[in-house]
PDB file of C-alpha atoms in Angstrom:
ATOM      1  CA  MET A   1       0.000   0.000   0.000  1.00  0.00           C
ATOM      2  CA  LYS A   2       1.217   3.472  -0.884  1.00  0.00           C
ATOM      3  CA  TYR A   3       1.338   6.248   1.722  1.00  0.00           C
ATOM      4  CA  TYR A   4       1.327   9.999   1.289  1.00  0.00           C
ATOM      5  CA  TYR A   5       2.307  12.573   3.859  1.00  0.00           C
ATOM      6  CA  VAL A   6       1.428  16.166   4.554  1.00  0.00           C
ATOM      7  CA  TYR A   7       4.273  17.624   6.536  1.00  0.00           C
ATOM      8  CA  ILE A   8       5.350  20.806   8.258  1.00  0.00           C
ATOM      9  CA  THR A   9       8.988  21.810   8.537  1.00  0.00           C
ATOM     10  CA  SER A  10      10.493  24.768  10.323  1.00  0.00           C
ATOM     11  CA  ASN A  11      13.794  26.552  10.406  1.00  0.00           C
ATOM     12  CA  PRO A  12      16.101  26.102  13.431  1.00  0.00           C
ATOM     13  CA  ALA A  13      14.778  29.317  15.032  1.00  0.00           C
ATOM     14  CA  LYS A  14      11.191  28.062  14.558  1.00  0.00           C
ATOM     15  CA  THR A  15      10.154  31.334  12.966  1.00  0.00           C
ATOM     16  CA  VAL A  16       9.264  30.033   9.483  1.00  0.00           C
ATOM     17  CA  LEU A  17       6.950  27.162   8.559  1.00  0.00           C
ATOM     18  CA  TYR A  18       6.762  25.217   5.316  1.00  0.00           C
ATOM     19  CA  ILE A  19       3.914  22.847   4.425  1.00  0.00           C
ATOM     20  CA  GLY A  20       4.255  20.227   1.726  1.00  0.00           C
ATOM     21  CA  VAL A  21       3.059  16.839   0.522  1.00  0.00           C
ATOM     22  CA  THR A  22       5.199  13.839  -0.408  1.00  0.00           C
ATOM     23  CA  ASN A  23       5.158  10.072  -0.752  1.00  0.00           C
ATOM     24  CA  ASN A  24       8.577   9.747   0.924  1.00  0.00           C
ATOM     25  CA  LEU A  25       9.242  11.744   4.087  1.00  0.00           C
ATOM     26  CA  ALA A  26      12.870  10.677   4.509  1.00  0.00           C
ATOM     27  CA  ARG A  27      13.733  11.650   0.934  1.00  0.00           C
ATOM     28  CA  ILE A  28      12.010  15.038   1.029  1.00  0.00           C
ATOM     29  CA  ILE A  29      13.615  16.020   4.336  1.00  0.00           C
ATOM     30  CA  GLU A  30      17.013  15.069   2.928  1.00  0.00           C
ATOM     31  CA  GLU A  31      16.245  17.213  -0.135  1.00  0.00           C
ATOM     32  CA  HIS A  32      15.338  20.128   2.110  1.00  0.00           C
ATOM     33  CA  ARG A  33      18.635  19.726   3.973  1.00  0.00           C
ATOM     34  CA  ALA A  34      20.568  19.492   0.716  1.00  0.00           C
ATOM     35  CA  ASN A  35      18.966  22.762  -0.438  1.00  0.00           C
ATOM     36  CA  ARG A  36      20.084  24.734   2.622  1.00  0.00           C
ATOM     37  CA  ASN A  37      21.122  28.237   1.637  1.00  0.00           C
ATOM     38  CA  HIS A  38      19.771  27.762  -1.921  1.00  0.00           C
ATOM     39  CA  LYS A  39      18.325  31.240  -2.378  1.00  0.00           C
ATOM     40  CA  LEU A  40      15.949  30.289  -5.208  1.00  0.00           C
ATOM     41  CA  LYS A  41      14.073  27.700  -3.144  1.00  0.00           C
ATOM     42  CA  PHE A  42      11.856  28.650  -0.191  1.00  0.00           C
ATOM     43  CA  VAL A  43      13.128  25.821   2.020  1.00  0.00           C
ATOM     44  CA  GLY A  44      16.726  26.713   1.167  1.00  0.00           C
ATOM     45  CA  LYS A  45      16.344  30.425   1.607  1.00  0.00           C
ATOM     46  CA  TYR A  46      14.639  30.036   4.996  1.00  0.00           C
ATOM     47  CA  PHE A  47      16.391  26.825   6.162  1.00  0.00           C
ATOM     48  CA  CYS A  48      13.127  24.891   6.597  1.00  0.00           C
ATOM     49  CA  TYR A  49      14.453  21.385   7.081  1.00  0.00           C
ATOM     50  CA  ASN A  50      13.347  20.470  10.635  1.00  0.00           C
ATOM     51  CA  LEU A  51      10.366  18.124  10.383  1.00  0.00           C
ATOM     52  CA  THR A  52       7.993  19.134  13.179  1.00  0.00           C
ATOM     53  CA  TYR A  53       4.701  17.535  12.143  1.00  0.00           C
ATOM     54  CA  TYR A  54       3.216  15.133   9.610  1.00  0.00           C
ATOM     55  CA  GLU A  55       0.002  13.296   8.765  1.00  0.00           C
ATOM     56  CA  GLU A  56      -0.304  10.057   6.797  1.00  0.00           C
ATOM     57  CA  PHE A  57      -2.828   9.369   4.026  1.00  0.00           C
ATOM     58  CA  HIS A  58      -3.619   6.456   1.718  1.00  0.00           C
ATOM     59  CA  ASP A  59      -5.073   8.624  -1.040  1.00  0.00           C
ATOM     60  CA  ILE A  60      -3.023  11.379  -2.682  1.00  0.00           C
ATOM     61  CA  ARG A  61      -6.179  13.443  -3.241  1.00  0.00           C
ATOM     62  CA  ASP A  62      -6.847  13.507   0.504  1.00  0.00           C
ATOM     63  CA  ALA A  63      -3.243  14.514   1.183  1.00  0.00           C
ATOM     64  CA  ILE A  64      -3.344  17.345  -1.350  1.00  0.00           C
ATOM     65  CA  SER A  65      -6.677  18.549   0.015  1.00  0.00           C
ATOM     66  CA  ARG A  66      -5.278  18.593   3.565  1.00  0.00           C
ATOM     67  CA  GLU A  67      -2.137  20.420   2.427  1.00  0.00           C
ATOM     68  CA  LYS A  68      -4.260  23.129   0.806  1.00  0.00           C
ATOM     69  CA  GLU A  69      -6.380  23.382   3.945  1.00  0.00           C
ATOM     70  CA  LEU A  70      -3.358  23.799   6.229  1.00  0.00           C
ATOM     71  CA  LYS A  71      -1.765  26.389   3.962  1.00  0.00           C
ATOM     72  CA  LYS A  72      -4.828  28.607   4.409  1.00  0.00           C
ATOM     73  CA  TRP A  73      -4.594  28.537   8.206  1.00  0.00           C
ATOM     74  CA  ARG A  74      -3.187  31.385  10.249  1.00  0.00           C
ATOM     75  CA  ARG A  75       0.181  30.850  11.927  1.00  0.00           C
ATOM     76  CA  GLU A  76      -1.400  30.445  15.382  1.00  0.00           C
ATOM     77  CA  LYS A  77      -3.596  27.582  14.227  1.00  0.00           C
ATOM     78  CA  LYS A  78      -0.657  25.814  12.580  1.00  0.00           C
ATOM     79  CA  GLU A  79       1.361  26.174  15.785  1.00  0.00           C
ATOM     80  CA  SER A  80      -1.518  24.724  17.776  1.00  0.00           C
ATOM     81  CA  LEU A  81      -1.669  21.729  15.431  1.00  0.00           C
ATOM     82  CA  ILE A  82       2.060  21.087  15.818  1.00  0.00           C
ATOM     83  CA  ASN A  83       1.745  21.427  19.599  1.00  0.00           C
ATOM     84  CA  THR A  84      -0.840  18.627  19.723  1.00  0.00           C
ATOM     85  CA  VAL A  85       1.914  16.087  19.018  1.00  0.00           C
ATOM     86  CA  ASN A  86       5.211  17.945  19.393  1.00  0.00           C
ATOM     87  CA  THR A  87       5.058  20.568  22.144  1.00  0.00           C
ATOM     88  CA  GLU A  88       8.817  21.196  22.114  1.00  0.00           C
ATOM     89  CA  TRP A  89       8.930  21.346  18.312  1.00  0.00           C
ATOM     90  CA  ASN A  90      11.694  18.761  18.339  1.00  0.00           C
ATOM     91  CA  MET A  91      12.912  17.602  14.971  1.00  0.00           C
ATOM     92  CA  ILE A  92      11.161  14.360  14.058  1.00  0.00           C
ATOM     93  CA  LEU A  93      13.574  11.788  12.680  1.00  0.00           C
ATOM     94  CA  VAL A  94      12.485   9.689   9.713  1.00  0.00           C
ATOM     95  CA  TYR A  95      14.336   6.875   7.983  1.00  0.00           C
TER      96      TYR A  95
END
């Protein structure tokens, strides 16, 4: 069975959030790290490579819908969502 993930990353200072969708969390986080300081990419420009939150889906359409929903939320609501599972905003390790 295939899985899809909506994820939120932050920069080390936890001042910037990035929301995305992928079918491979480990790969996308590694790509974000590899793009550090790449000024033409949002995650590189703002160093958004710390995975702080994710949700798993079986249907890509559901994942994309959720990503769009989260992107419309205000910062406070996104922070509250992250805090439901990761109150310290520790970097979640994926393999």
